[in-house]
PDB file of C-alpha atoms in Angstrom:
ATOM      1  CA  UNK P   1     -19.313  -4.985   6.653  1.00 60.00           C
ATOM      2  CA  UNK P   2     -18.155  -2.710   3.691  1.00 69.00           C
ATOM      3  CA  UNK P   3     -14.674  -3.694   2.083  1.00 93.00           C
ATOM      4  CA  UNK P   4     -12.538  -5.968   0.506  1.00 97.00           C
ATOM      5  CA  UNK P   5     -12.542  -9.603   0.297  1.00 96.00           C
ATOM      6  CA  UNK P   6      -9.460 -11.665  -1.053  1.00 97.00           C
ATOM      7  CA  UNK P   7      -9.864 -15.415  -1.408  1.00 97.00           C
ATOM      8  CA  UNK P   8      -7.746 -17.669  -0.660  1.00 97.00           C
ATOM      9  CA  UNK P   9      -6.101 -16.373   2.589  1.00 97.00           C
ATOM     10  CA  UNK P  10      -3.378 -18.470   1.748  1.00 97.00           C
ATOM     11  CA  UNK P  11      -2.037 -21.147  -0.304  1.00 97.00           C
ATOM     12  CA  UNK P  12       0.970 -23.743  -1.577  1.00 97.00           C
ATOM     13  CA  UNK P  13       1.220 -24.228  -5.085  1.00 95.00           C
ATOM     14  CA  UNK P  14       3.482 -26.177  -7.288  1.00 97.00           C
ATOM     15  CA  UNK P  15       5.269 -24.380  -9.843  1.00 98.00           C
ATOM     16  CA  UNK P  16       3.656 -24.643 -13.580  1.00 97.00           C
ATOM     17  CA  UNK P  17       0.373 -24.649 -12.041  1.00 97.00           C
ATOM     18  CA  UNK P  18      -2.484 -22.211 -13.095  1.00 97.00           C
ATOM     19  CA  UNK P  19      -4.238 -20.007  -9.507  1.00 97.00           C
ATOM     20  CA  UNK P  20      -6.531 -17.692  -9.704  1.00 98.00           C
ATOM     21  CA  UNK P  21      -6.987 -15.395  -6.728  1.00 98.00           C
ATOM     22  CA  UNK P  22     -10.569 -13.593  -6.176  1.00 98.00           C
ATOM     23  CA  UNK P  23     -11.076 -10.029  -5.173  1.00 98.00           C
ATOM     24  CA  UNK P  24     -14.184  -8.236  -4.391  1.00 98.00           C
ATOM     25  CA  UNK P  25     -15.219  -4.786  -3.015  1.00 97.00           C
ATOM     26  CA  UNK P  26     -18.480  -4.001  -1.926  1.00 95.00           C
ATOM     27  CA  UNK P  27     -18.089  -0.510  -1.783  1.00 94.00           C
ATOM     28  CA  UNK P  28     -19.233   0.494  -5.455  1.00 94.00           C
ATOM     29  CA  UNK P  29     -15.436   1.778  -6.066  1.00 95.00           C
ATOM     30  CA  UNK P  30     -14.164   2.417  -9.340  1.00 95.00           C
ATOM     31  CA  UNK P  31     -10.809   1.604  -9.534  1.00 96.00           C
ATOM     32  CA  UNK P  32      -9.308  -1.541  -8.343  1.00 97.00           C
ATOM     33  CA  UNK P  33      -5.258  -2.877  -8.203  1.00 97.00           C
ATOM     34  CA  UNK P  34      -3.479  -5.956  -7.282  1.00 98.00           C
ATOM     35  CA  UNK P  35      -0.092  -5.283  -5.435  1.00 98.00           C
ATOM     36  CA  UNK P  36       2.582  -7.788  -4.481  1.00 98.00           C
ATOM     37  CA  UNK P  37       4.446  -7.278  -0.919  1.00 97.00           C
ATOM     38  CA  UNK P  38       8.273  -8.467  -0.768  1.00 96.00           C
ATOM     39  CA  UNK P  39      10.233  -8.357   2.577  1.00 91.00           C
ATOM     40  CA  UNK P  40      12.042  -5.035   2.169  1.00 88.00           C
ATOM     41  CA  UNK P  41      10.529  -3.759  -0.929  1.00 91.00           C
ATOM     42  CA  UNK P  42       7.645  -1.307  -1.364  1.00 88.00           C
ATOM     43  CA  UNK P  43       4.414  -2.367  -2.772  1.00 94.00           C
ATOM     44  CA  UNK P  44       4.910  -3.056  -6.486  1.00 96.00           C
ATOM     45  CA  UNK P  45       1.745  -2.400  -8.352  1.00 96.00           C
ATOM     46  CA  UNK P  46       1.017  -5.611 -10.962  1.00 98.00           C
ATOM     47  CA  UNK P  47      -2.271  -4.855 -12.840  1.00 98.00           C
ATOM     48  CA  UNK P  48      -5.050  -2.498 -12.161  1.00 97.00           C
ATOM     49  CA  UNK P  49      -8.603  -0.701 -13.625  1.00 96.00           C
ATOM     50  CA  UNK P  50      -9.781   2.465 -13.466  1.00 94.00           C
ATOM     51  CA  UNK P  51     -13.564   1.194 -14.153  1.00 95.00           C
ATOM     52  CA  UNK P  52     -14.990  -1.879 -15.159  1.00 95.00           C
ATOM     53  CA  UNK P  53     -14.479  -3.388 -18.665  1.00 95.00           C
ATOM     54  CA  UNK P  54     -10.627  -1.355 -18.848  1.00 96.00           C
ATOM     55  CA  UNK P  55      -7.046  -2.930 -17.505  1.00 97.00           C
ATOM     56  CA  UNK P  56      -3.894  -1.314 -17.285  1.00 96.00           C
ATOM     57  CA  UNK P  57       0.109  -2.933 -16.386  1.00 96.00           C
ATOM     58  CA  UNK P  58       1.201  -1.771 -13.570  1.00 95.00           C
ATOM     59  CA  UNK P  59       5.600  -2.290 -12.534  1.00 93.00           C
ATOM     60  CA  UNK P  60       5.385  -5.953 -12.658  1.00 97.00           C
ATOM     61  CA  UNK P  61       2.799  -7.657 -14.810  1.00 97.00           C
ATOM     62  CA  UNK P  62       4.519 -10.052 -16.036  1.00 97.00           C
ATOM     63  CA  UNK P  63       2.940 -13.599 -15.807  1.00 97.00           C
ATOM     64  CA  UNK P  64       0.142 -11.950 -14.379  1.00 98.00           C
ATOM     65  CA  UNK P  65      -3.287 -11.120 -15.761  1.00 98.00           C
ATOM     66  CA  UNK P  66      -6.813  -9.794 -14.342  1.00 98.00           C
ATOM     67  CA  UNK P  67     -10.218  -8.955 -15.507  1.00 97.00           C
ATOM     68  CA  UNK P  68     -12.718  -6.362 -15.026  1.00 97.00           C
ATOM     69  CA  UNK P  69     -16.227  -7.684 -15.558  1.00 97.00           C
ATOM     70  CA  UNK P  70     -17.899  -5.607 -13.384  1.00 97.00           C
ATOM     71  CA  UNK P  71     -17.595  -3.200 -10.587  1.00 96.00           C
ATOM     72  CA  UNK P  72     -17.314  -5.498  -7.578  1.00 97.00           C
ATOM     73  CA  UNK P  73     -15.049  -7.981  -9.008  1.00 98.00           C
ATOM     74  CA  UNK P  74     -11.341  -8.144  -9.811  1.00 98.00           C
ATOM     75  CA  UNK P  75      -9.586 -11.905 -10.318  1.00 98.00           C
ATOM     76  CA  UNK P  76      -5.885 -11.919 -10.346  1.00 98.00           C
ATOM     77  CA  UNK P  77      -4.210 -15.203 -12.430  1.00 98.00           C
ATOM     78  CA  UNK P  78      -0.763 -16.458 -12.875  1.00 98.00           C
ATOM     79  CA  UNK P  79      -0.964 -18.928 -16.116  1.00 95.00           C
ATOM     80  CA  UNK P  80       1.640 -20.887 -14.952  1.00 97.00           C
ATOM     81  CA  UNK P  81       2.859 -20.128 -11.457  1.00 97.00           C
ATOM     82  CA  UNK P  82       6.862 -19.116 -10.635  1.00 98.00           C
ATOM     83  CA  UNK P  83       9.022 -19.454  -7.446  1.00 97.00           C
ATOM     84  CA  UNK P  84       9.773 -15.836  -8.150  1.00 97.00           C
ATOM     85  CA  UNK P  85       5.549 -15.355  -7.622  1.00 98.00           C
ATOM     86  CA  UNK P  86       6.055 -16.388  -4.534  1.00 98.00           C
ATOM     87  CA  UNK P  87       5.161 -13.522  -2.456  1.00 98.00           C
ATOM     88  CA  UNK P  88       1.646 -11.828  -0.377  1.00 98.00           C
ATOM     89  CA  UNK P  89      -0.615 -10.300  -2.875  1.00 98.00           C
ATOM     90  CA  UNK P  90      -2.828  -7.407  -2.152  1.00 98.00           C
ATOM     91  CA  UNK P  91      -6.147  -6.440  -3.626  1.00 98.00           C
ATOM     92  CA  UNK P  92      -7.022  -2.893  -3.405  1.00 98.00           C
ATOM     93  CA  UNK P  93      -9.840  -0.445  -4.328  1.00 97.00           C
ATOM     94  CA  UNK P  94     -10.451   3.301  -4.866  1.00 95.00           C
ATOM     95  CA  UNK P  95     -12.857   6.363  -5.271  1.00 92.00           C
ATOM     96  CA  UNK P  96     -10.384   7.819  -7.789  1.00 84.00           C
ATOM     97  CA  UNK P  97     -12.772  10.734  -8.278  1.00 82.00           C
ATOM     98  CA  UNK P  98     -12.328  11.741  -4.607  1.00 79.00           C
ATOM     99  CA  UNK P  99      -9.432  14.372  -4.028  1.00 77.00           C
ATOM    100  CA  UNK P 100      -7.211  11.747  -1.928  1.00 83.00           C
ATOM    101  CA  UNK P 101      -8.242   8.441  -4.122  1.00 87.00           C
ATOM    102  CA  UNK P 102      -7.291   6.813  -0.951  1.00 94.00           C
ATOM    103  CA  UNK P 103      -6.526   3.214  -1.077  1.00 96.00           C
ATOM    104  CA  UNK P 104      -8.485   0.868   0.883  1.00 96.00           C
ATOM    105  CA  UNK P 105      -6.706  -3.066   1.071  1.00 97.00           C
ATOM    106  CA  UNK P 106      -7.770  -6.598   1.377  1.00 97.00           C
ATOM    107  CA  UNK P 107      -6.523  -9.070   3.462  1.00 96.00           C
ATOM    108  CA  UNK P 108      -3.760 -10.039   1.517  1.00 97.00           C
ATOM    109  CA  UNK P 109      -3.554 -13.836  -0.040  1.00 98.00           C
ATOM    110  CA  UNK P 110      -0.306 -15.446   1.161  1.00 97.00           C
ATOM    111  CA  UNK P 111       1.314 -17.698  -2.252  1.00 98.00           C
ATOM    112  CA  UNK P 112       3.941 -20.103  -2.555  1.00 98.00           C
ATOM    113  CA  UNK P 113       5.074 -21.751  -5.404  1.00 98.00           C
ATOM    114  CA  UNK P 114       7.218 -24.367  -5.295  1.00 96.00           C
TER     115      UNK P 114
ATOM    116  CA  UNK T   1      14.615   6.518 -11.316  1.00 76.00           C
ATOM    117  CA  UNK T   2      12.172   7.194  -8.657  1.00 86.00           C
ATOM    118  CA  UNK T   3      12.539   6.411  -5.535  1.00 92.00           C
ATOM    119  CA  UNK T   4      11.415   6.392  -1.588  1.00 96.00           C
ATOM    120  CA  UNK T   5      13.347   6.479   1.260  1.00 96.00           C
ATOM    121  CA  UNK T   6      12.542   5.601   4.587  1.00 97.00           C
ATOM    122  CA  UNK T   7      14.578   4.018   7.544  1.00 97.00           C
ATOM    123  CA  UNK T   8      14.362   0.363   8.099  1.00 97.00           C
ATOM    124  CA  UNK T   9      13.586  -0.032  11.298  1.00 98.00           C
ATOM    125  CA  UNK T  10      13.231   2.207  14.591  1.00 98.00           C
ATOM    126  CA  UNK T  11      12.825   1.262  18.197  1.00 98.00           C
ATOM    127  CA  UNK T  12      10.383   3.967  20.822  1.00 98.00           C
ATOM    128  CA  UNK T  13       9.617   3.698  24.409  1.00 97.00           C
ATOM    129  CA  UNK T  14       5.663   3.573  25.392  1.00 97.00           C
ATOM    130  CA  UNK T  15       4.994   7.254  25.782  1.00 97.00           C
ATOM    131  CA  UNK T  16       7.339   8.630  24.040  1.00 98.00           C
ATOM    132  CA  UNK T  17       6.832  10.251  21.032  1.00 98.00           C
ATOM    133  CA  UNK T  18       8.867   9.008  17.130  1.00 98.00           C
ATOM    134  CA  UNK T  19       9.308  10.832  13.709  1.00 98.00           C
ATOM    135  CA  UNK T  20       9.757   8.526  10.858  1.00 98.00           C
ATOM    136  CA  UNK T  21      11.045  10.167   8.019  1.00 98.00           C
ATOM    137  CA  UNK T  22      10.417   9.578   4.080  1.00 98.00           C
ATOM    138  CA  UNK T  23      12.463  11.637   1.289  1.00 98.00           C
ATOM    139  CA  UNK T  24      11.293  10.909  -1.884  1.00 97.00           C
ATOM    140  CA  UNK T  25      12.241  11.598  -5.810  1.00 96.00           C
ATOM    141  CA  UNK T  26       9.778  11.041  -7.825  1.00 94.00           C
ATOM    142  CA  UNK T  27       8.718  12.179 -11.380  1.00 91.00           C
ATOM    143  CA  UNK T  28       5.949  15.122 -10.371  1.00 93.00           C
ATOM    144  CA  UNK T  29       4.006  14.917  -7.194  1.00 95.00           C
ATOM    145  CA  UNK T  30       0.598  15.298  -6.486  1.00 94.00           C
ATOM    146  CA  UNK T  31       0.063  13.521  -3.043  1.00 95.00           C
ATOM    147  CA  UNK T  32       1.895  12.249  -0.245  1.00 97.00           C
ATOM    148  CA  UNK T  33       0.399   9.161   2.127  1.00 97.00           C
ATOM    149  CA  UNK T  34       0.867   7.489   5.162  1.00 98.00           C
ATOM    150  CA  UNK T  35      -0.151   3.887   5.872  1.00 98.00           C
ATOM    151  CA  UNK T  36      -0.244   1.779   8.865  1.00 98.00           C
ATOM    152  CA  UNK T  37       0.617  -1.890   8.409  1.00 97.00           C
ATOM    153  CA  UNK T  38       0.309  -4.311  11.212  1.00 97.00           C
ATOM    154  CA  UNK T  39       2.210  -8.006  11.149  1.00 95.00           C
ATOM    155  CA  UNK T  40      -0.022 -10.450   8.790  1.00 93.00           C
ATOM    156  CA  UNK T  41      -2.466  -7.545   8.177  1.00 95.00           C
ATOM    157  CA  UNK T  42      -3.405  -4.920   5.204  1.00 95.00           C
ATOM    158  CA  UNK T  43      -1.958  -1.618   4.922  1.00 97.00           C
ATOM    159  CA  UNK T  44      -4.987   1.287   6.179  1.00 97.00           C
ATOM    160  CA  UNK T  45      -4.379   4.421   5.414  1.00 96.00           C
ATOM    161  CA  UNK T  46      -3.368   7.534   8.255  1.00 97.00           C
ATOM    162  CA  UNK T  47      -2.526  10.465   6.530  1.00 96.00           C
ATOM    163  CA  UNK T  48      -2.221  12.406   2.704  1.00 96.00           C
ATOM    164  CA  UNK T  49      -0.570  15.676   2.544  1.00 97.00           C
ATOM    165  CA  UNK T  50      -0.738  17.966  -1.025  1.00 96.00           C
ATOM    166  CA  UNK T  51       0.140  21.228   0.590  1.00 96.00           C
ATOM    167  CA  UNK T  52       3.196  22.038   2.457  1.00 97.00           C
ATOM    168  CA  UNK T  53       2.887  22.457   6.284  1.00 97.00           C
ATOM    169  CA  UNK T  54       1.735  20.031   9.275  1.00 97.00           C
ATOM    170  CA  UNK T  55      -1.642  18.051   9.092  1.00 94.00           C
ATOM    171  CA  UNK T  56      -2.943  16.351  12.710  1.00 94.00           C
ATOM    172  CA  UNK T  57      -5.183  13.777  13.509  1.00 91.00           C
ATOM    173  CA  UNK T  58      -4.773  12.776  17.176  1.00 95.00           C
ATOM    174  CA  UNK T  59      -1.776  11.292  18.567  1.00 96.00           C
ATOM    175  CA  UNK T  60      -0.702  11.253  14.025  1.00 97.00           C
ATOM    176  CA  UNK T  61       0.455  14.068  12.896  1.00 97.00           C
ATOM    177  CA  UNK T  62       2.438  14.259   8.952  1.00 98.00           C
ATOM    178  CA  UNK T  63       4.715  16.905   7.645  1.00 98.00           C
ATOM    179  CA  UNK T  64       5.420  17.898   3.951  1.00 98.00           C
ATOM    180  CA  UNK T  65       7.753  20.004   2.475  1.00 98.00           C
ATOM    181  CA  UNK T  66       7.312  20.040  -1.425  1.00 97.00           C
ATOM    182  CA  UNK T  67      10.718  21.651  -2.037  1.00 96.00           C
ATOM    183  CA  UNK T  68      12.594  19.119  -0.110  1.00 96.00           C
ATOM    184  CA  UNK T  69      11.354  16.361  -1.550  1.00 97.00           C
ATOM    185  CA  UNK T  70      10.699  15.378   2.183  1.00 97.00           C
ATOM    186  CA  UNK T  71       7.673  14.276   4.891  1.00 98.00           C
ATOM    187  CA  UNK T  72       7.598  12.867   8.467  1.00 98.00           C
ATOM    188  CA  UNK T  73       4.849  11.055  10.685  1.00 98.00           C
ATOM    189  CA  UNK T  74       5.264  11.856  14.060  1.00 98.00           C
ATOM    190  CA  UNK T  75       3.473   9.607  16.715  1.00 98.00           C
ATOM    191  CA  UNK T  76       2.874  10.784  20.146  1.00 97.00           C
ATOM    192  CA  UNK T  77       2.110   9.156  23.889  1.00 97.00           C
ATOM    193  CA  UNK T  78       3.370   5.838  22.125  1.00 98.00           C
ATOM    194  CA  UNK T  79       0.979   2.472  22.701  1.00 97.00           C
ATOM    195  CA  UNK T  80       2.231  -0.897  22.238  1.00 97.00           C
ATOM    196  CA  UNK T  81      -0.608  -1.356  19.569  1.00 97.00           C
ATOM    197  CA  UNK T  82       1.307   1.122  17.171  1.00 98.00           C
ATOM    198  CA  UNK T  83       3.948  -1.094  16.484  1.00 98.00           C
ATOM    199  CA  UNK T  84       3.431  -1.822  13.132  1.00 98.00           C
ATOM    200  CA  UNK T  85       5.052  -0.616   9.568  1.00 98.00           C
ATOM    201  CA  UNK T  86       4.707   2.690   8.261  1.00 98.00           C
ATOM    202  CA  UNK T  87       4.482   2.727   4.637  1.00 98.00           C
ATOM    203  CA  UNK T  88       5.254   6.398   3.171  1.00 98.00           C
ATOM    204  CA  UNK T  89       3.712   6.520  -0.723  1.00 97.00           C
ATOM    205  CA  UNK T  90       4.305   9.285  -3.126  1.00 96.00           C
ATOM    206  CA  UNK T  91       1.391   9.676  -6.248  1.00 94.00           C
ATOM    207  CA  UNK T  92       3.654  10.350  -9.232  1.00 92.00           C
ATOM    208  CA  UNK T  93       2.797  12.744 -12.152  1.00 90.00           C
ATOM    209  CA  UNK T  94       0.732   9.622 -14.041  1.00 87.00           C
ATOM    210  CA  UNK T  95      -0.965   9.595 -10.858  1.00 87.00           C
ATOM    211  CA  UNK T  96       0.607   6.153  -9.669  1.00 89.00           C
ATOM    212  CA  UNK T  97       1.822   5.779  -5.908  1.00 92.00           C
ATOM    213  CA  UNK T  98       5.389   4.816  -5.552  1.00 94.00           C
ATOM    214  CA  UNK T  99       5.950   2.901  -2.460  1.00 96.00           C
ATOM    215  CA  UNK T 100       8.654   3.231   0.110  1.00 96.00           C
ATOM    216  CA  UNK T 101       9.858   0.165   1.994  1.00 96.00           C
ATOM    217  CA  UNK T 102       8.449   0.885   5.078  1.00 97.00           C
ATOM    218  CA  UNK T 103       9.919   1.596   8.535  1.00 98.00           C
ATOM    219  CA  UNK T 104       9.368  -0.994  11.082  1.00 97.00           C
ATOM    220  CA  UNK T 105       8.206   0.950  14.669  1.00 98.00           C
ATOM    221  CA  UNK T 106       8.843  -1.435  17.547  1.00 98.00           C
ATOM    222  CA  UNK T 107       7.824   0.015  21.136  1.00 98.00           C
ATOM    223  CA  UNK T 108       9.290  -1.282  24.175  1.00 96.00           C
ATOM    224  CA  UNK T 109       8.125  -0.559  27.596  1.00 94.00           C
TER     225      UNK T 109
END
């Protein structure tokens, strides 16, 4: 089934630690974001690439970083994880050469640092 | 500063139909979306309006107005499965979406 995979669905962390969360799209789609969700805030757009082998900063990059290797793939890391990263993360790809560029999500991975 | 608004939270009655509403200030505009976000679950996309006037898919239907800074969803014959979040998103002259809140649809029966 064509879409977007986010690995792990969920997970506990303790503060200071180093997490990694995996994203891939099998839908050939060249730009790709990481959002973070907050109860009563909009999506807040953290890093993202407009093809592979480029990264931009998003709103809130800040202890965040990603990589672009190739099309499919799109890891998000926190060096050394924050209660404040506490939060549900969203992977997300586009067509951005299509009119809309509409945004297609993962799952979401659900992190808490403590 | 740019910014989305969109009411918290709304209660409908199965059937019935609900506008949600989204006013927006943003820093150029070149797209207004819709999303649909169920408890636990990703955000999928509904609508995108560019031009001013009403665009309908089904039971959807979204409104812009470009000079009012302003858009609606409107939902009609309400299910229970459409209670969800509606996330209203603006695409900003640098061509990044700013994100409203989100309005919180609960149906009763």
């Amino acid at each position: 089934i064509a879409g977007i995979t986010q690995a792990p669905t969920s997970q506990i962390l303790a503060a200071g630690r180093r997490m990694t969360l995996r994203c891939t799209q099998d839908m050939r789609h060249n730009a790709m974001y990481w959002y973070r969700q907050d109860l009563g805030l909009g999506l807040r757009l953290i890093h993202y690439s407009n093809t592979a082998g480029t990264t931009g900063k998003g709103e809130v990059p800040d202890g965040y970083s990603v990589s672009r290797a190739n099309t499919d793939d799109f890891p998000l890391t926190l060096a050394s994880a924050v209660p404040s990263q506490t939060s549900v993360y969203f992977c997300a790809s586009s067509d951005s050469q299509s009119g809309a560029n509409v945004l297609t999500f993962g799952a979401g991975s659900r992190l808490t640092v403590l | 500063g740019q910014n989305i608004d969109q009411p918290t939270e709304m209660t409908a009655t199965e059937g019935a139909i609900v506008q949600i509403n989204c006013t927006y200030q943003t820093s150029g505009f070149n797209g207004l979306f819709w999303y649909q976000q169920h408890a636990g679950e990703a955000p999928t996309f509904l609508s995108y309006n560019v031009l001013d006037g009403l665009e309908e898919k089904g039971r959807f239907s979204s409104f812009l107005s470009r000079s009012k800074g302003y858009s609606y969803l409107l939902l009609k014959e309400l299910q229970m499965k459409d209670s969800a979040s509606y996330l209203c998103a603006v695409r900003d002259s640098n061509y990044q979406l700013i994100w409203g809140a989100g309005t919180k649809l609960i149906i009763k029966p």
